[in-house]
Amino acid sequence: MNNDSNSISEFFDEVKATQMIWALHDKESDGWVIVDSVQFEDTDVMLLWSRESIAQKNCTDEWATYVPTQISVTEWLEFWVEDLSQDNIIIGLDWQDNDDCAEMDLAEFSQKVADLEIL
């Protein structure tokens, strides 16, 4: 199994346990952290984390004004998927320290999240 497979598996194990996803949000601009894809040209990636502590480590430099913000699995499925799909956004998992991270298609990511949802 390669590192991407391991990190993807760990990400979803954590989300399943907590029913939460973490993103970085800037209250002042009401913006979310979006970066350029390393895999696909002209594609934006919304970075998501499985734990607040991992997300918090990235609140430095140009993201110093951002704070980890939790998104419940239910909220993700009800509100986020449609908006992000209109913008052709893909998802980056547990990005750390200017490193590449696993990138997933929004539909594939959201299906995995839906499979984890505890109703």
PDB file of C-alpha atoms in Angstrom:
ATOM      1  CA  MET A   1       0.000   0.000   0.000  1.00  0.00           C
ATOM      2  CA  ASN A   2       1.431   3.405  -0.846  1.00  0.00           C
ATOM      3  CA  ASN A   3       1.441   6.462   1.411  1.00  0.00           C
ATOM      4  CA  ASP A   4      -1.618   7.986  -0.280  1.00  0.00           C
ATOM      5  CA  SER A   5      -3.652   4.858   0.386  1.00  0.00           C
ATOM      6  CA  ASN A   6      -2.539   4.798   4.017  1.00  0.00           C
ATOM      7  CA  SER A   7      -3.250   8.492   4.557  1.00  0.00           C
ATOM      8  CA  ILE A   8      -6.664   8.223   2.882  1.00  0.00           C
ATOM      9  CA  SER A   9      -7.562   5.236   5.029  1.00  0.00           C
ATOM     10  CA  GLU A  10      -6.400   7.000   8.214  1.00  0.00           C
ATOM     11  CA  PHE A  11      -8.331  10.140   7.258  1.00  0.00           C
ATOM     12  CA  PHE A  12     -11.609   8.259   6.858  1.00  0.00           C
ATOM     13  CA  ASP A  13     -11.058   6.152   9.997  1.00  0.00           C
ATOM     14  CA  GLU A  14     -10.752   9.378  12.002  1.00  0.00           C
ATOM     15  CA  VAL A  15     -13.789  10.993  10.336  1.00  0.00           C
ATOM     16  CA  LYS A  16     -15.850   7.880  10.970  1.00  0.00           C
ATOM     17  CA  ALA A  17     -14.978   8.020  14.685  1.00  0.00           C
ATOM     18  CA  THR A  18     -15.647  11.754  15.153  1.00  0.00           C
ATOM     19  CA  GLN A  19     -18.195  12.471  12.382  1.00  0.00           C
ATOM     20  CA  MET A  20     -16.244  15.707  11.798  1.00  0.00           C
ATOM     21  CA  ILE A  21     -14.104  17.162   9.035  1.00  0.00           C
ATOM     22  CA  TRP A  22     -11.892  20.198   9.629  1.00  0.00           C
ATOM     23  CA  ALA A  23     -11.189  23.093   7.263  1.00  0.00           C
ATOM     24  CA  LEU A  24      -9.366  26.396   7.750  1.00  0.00           C
ATOM     25  CA  HIS A  25     -11.625  29.454   7.718  1.00  0.00           C
ATOM     26  CA  ASP A  26     -10.782  33.156   7.851  1.00  0.00           C
ATOM     27  CA  LYS A  27     -13.620  34.983   9.605  1.00  0.00           C
ATOM     28  CA  GLU A  28     -12.527  38.382   8.322  1.00  0.00           C
ATOM     29  CA  SER A  29     -12.674  37.489   4.628  1.00  0.00           C
ATOM     30  CA  ASP A  30     -15.083  34.578   5.141  1.00  0.00           C
ATOM     31  CA  GLY A  31     -12.642  32.575   3.028  1.00  0.00           C
ATOM     32  CA  TRP A  32     -11.586  28.948   3.166  1.00  0.00           C
ATOM     33  CA  VAL A  33      -8.148  27.570   2.358  1.00  0.00           C
ATOM     34  CA  ILE A  34      -8.033  26.603  -1.319  1.00  0.00           C
ATOM     35  CA  VAL A  35      -4.761  25.736  -3.067  1.00  0.00           C
ATOM     36  CA  ASP A  36      -3.690  24.755  -6.574  1.00  0.00           C
ATOM     37  CA  SER A  37      -3.697  21.059  -7.344  1.00  0.00           C
ATOM     38  CA  VAL A  38      -0.321  19.385  -7.745  1.00  0.00           C
ATOM     39  CA  GLN A  39      -1.909  16.672  -9.885  1.00  0.00           C
ATOM     40  CA  PHE A  40      -4.249  18.578 -12.197  1.00  0.00           C
ATOM     41  CA  GLU A  41      -3.648  21.799 -14.089  1.00  0.00           C
ATOM     42  CA  ASP A  42      -6.105  24.656 -13.479  1.00  0.00           C
ATOM     43  CA  THR A  43      -7.793  22.781 -10.627  1.00  0.00           C
ATOM     44  CA  ASP A  44      -8.474  24.122  -7.137  1.00  0.00           C
ATOM     45  CA  VAL A  45      -8.199  21.943  -4.063  1.00  0.00           C
ATOM     46  CA  MET A  46     -10.058  22.525  -0.809  1.00  0.00           C
ATOM     47  CA  LEU A  47      -7.864  21.263   1.996  1.00  0.00           C
ATOM     48  CA  LEU A  48      -9.577  19.229   4.693  1.00  0.00           C
ATOM     49  CA  TRP A  49      -8.194  17.631   7.814  1.00  0.00           C
ATOM     50  CA  SER A  50      -9.309  14.700   9.928  1.00  0.00           C
ATOM     51  CA  ARG A  51      -8.325  16.322  13.231  1.00  0.00           C
ATOM     52  CA  GLU A  52      -8.332  19.869  14.584  1.00  0.00           C
ATOM     53  CA  SER A  53      -4.757  19.486  15.838  1.00  0.00           C
ATOM     54  CA  ILE A  54      -3.439  18.733  12.346  1.00  0.00           C
ATOM     55  CA  ALA A  55      -5.391  21.628  10.836  1.00  0.00           C
ATOM     56  CA  GLN A  56      -4.167  24.003  13.576  1.00  0.00           C
ATOM     57  CA  LYS A  57      -0.508  23.323  12.696  1.00  0.00           C
ATOM     58  CA  ASN A  58      -1.139  24.937   9.306  1.00  0.00           C
ATOM     59  CA  CYS A  59      -2.388  28.269  10.701  1.00  0.00           C
ATOM     60  CA  THR A  60       0.904  30.039   9.988  1.00  0.00           C
ATOM     61  CA  ASP A  61       2.328  32.472   7.456  1.00  0.00           C
ATOM     62  CA  GLU A  62      -0.331  33.356   4.861  1.00  0.00           C
ATOM     63  CA  TRP A  63      -2.893  31.306   6.827  1.00  0.00           C
ATOM     64  CA  ALA A  64      -2.113  32.871  10.215  1.00  0.00           C
ATOM     65  CA  THR A  65      -5.550  34.528  10.369  1.00  0.00           C
ATOM     66  CA  TYR A  66      -7.356  31.256   9.651  1.00  0.00           C
ATOM     67  CA  VAL A  67      -8.812  29.018  12.339  1.00  0.00           C
ATOM     68  CA  PRO A  68      -9.701  25.323  12.219  1.00  0.00           C
ATOM     69  CA  THR A  69     -13.451  25.061  11.737  1.00  0.00           C
ATOM     70  CA  GLN A  70     -15.361  21.842  12.093  1.00  0.00           C
ATOM     71  CA  ILE A  71     -17.818  20.646   9.495  1.00  0.00           C
ATOM     72  CA  SER A  72     -20.016  17.745  10.510  1.00  0.00           C
ATOM     73  CA  VAL A  73     -20.440  14.865   8.099  1.00  0.00           C
ATOM     74  CA  THR A  74     -24.139  15.755   7.840  1.00  0.00           C
ATOM     75  CA  GLU A  75     -23.380  19.431   7.085  1.00  0.00           C
ATOM     76  CA  TRP A  76     -20.854  18.387   4.440  1.00  0.00           C
ATOM     77  CA  LEU A  77     -23.394  16.253   2.638  1.00  0.00           C
ATOM     78  CA  GLU A  78     -26.281  18.737   2.963  1.00  0.00           C
ATOM     79  CA  PHE A  79     -24.552  22.023   2.157  1.00  0.00           C
ATOM     80  CA  TRP A  80     -21.007  21.707   0.858  1.00  0.00           C
ATOM     81  CA  VAL A  81     -21.067  19.148  -1.919  1.00  0.00           C
ATOM     82  CA  GLU A  82     -23.371  21.043  -4.266  1.00  0.00           C
ATOM     83  CA  ASP A  83     -21.533  24.379  -3.901  1.00  0.00           C
ATOM     84  CA  LEU A  84     -18.105  22.837  -4.386  1.00  0.00           C
ATOM     85  CA  SER A  85     -19.169  20.737  -7.355  1.00  0.00           C
ATOM     86  CA  GLN A  86     -20.364  23.878  -9.142  1.00  0.00           C
ATOM     87  CA  ASP A  87     -16.832  25.269  -8.729  1.00  0.00           C
ATOM     88  CA  ASN A  88     -15.117  22.042  -9.870  1.00  0.00           C
ATOM     89  CA  ILE A  89     -13.217  21.793  -6.584  1.00  0.00           C
ATOM     90  CA  ILE A  90     -11.374  18.634  -5.591  1.00  0.00           C
ATOM     91  CA  ILE A  91     -10.412  17.646  -2.044  1.00  0.00           C
ATOM     92  CA  GLY A  92      -6.962  17.457  -0.433  1.00  0.00           C
ATOM     93  CA  LEU A  93      -6.627  15.294   2.671  1.00  0.00           C
ATOM     94  CA  ASP A  94      -4.560  16.096   5.788  1.00  0.00           C
ATOM     95  CA  TRP A  95      -2.091  18.434   4.025  1.00  0.00           C
ATOM     96  CA  GLN A  96       0.924  19.264   6.197  1.00  0.00           C
ATOM     97  CA  ASP A  97       4.071  21.368   5.970  1.00  0.00           C
ATOM     98  CA  ASN A  98       3.935  22.417   2.315  1.00  0.00           C
ATOM     99  CA  ASP A  99       3.881  18.746   1.411  1.00  0.00           C
ATOM    100  CA  ASP A 100       1.819  17.154  -1.302  1.00  0.00           C
ATOM    101  CA  CYS A 101      -1.304  15.468  -0.045  1.00  0.00           C
ATOM    102  CA  ALA A 102      -3.705  12.884  -1.349  1.00  0.00           C
ATOM    103  CA  GLU A 103      -6.207  14.513  -3.691  1.00  0.00           C
ATOM    104  CA  MET A 104      -9.649  13.061  -4.329  1.00  0.00           C
ATOM    105  CA  ASP A 105     -12.471  13.834  -6.674  1.00  0.00           C
ATOM    106  CA  LEU A 106     -15.279  15.621  -4.800  1.00  0.00           C
ATOM    107  CA  ALA A 107     -17.885  13.001  -5.716  1.00  0.00           C
ATOM    108  CA  GLU A 108     -15.654  10.113  -4.613  1.00  0.00           C
ATOM    109  CA  PHE A 109     -14.752  11.904  -1.369  1.00  0.00           C
ATOM    110  CA  SER A 110     -18.374  12.756  -0.598  1.00  0.00           C
ATOM    111  CA  GLN A 111     -19.504   9.190  -1.286  1.00  0.00           C
ATOM    112  CA  LYS A 112     -16.931   7.908   1.209  1.00  0.00           C
ATOM    113  CA  VAL A 113     -18.156  10.496   3.741  1.00  0.00           C
ATOM    114  CA  ALA A 114     -21.760   9.440   3.134  1.00  0.00           C
ATOM    115  CA  ASP A 115     -20.786   5.825   3.794  1.00  0.00           C
ATOM    116  CA  LEU A 116     -19.407   6.901   7.186  1.00  0.00           C
ATOM    117  CA  GLU A 117     -22.393   8.966   8.286  1.00  0.00           C
ATOM    118  CA  ILE A 118     -24.039   7.734  11.456  1.00  0.00           C
ATOM    119  CA  LEU A 119     -27.713   8.556  11.241  1.00  0.00           C
TER     120      LEU A 119
END
